[in-house]
Amino acid sequence: MLVSSTGGREGEESVPARVETDREDLCYLVQEAREEWQQARNYFDWVTEPGLIDYAIYWSLAAQSRYHFLLQLAKKSGVALTWAEVFRYSLAGEGNRSNYLGCD
């Protein structure tokens, strides 16, 4: 087993780097889930066929559940916004909220 000068195995990332990667992945998943939920709600607003309305409801509820689950996971993981960030993202248009969780 080779150990790098940073104390880990050669080729392994350090623990802080892995934590930051996990945080970034979680931020990405939350953003993706929020966008999917918005798409599902928009689809529901425009669909007119009865069978597709049922599908739109199912999709919206599933996307909402996924989004809420990931938000809770982010909260437990310590991913949070400051009040300044909340205010800044609330003023941004929907299309400009690329980073609403404060994730880089």
C-alpha angles and dihedrals in degrees: 000000000000119000121203125221089259090064099254133099115283110269094021121111118235121261095254090050091052091048090051090048090051090049091051091048091050091048090051092049092050092049091047092049092049091051091048091051090051090049091051092050091048090049090052090052093056105035118100107173112099093227092049091048088060090049091048091052092049092047093048094050092046092048091047091051092049092048093049091047092052092046090054090048090050090049091051089048092054098250105148144149129235117234089253090057092047090052093046093051093044089058093048119092118251091257092051098055096098092141109028094147093057091250118148 
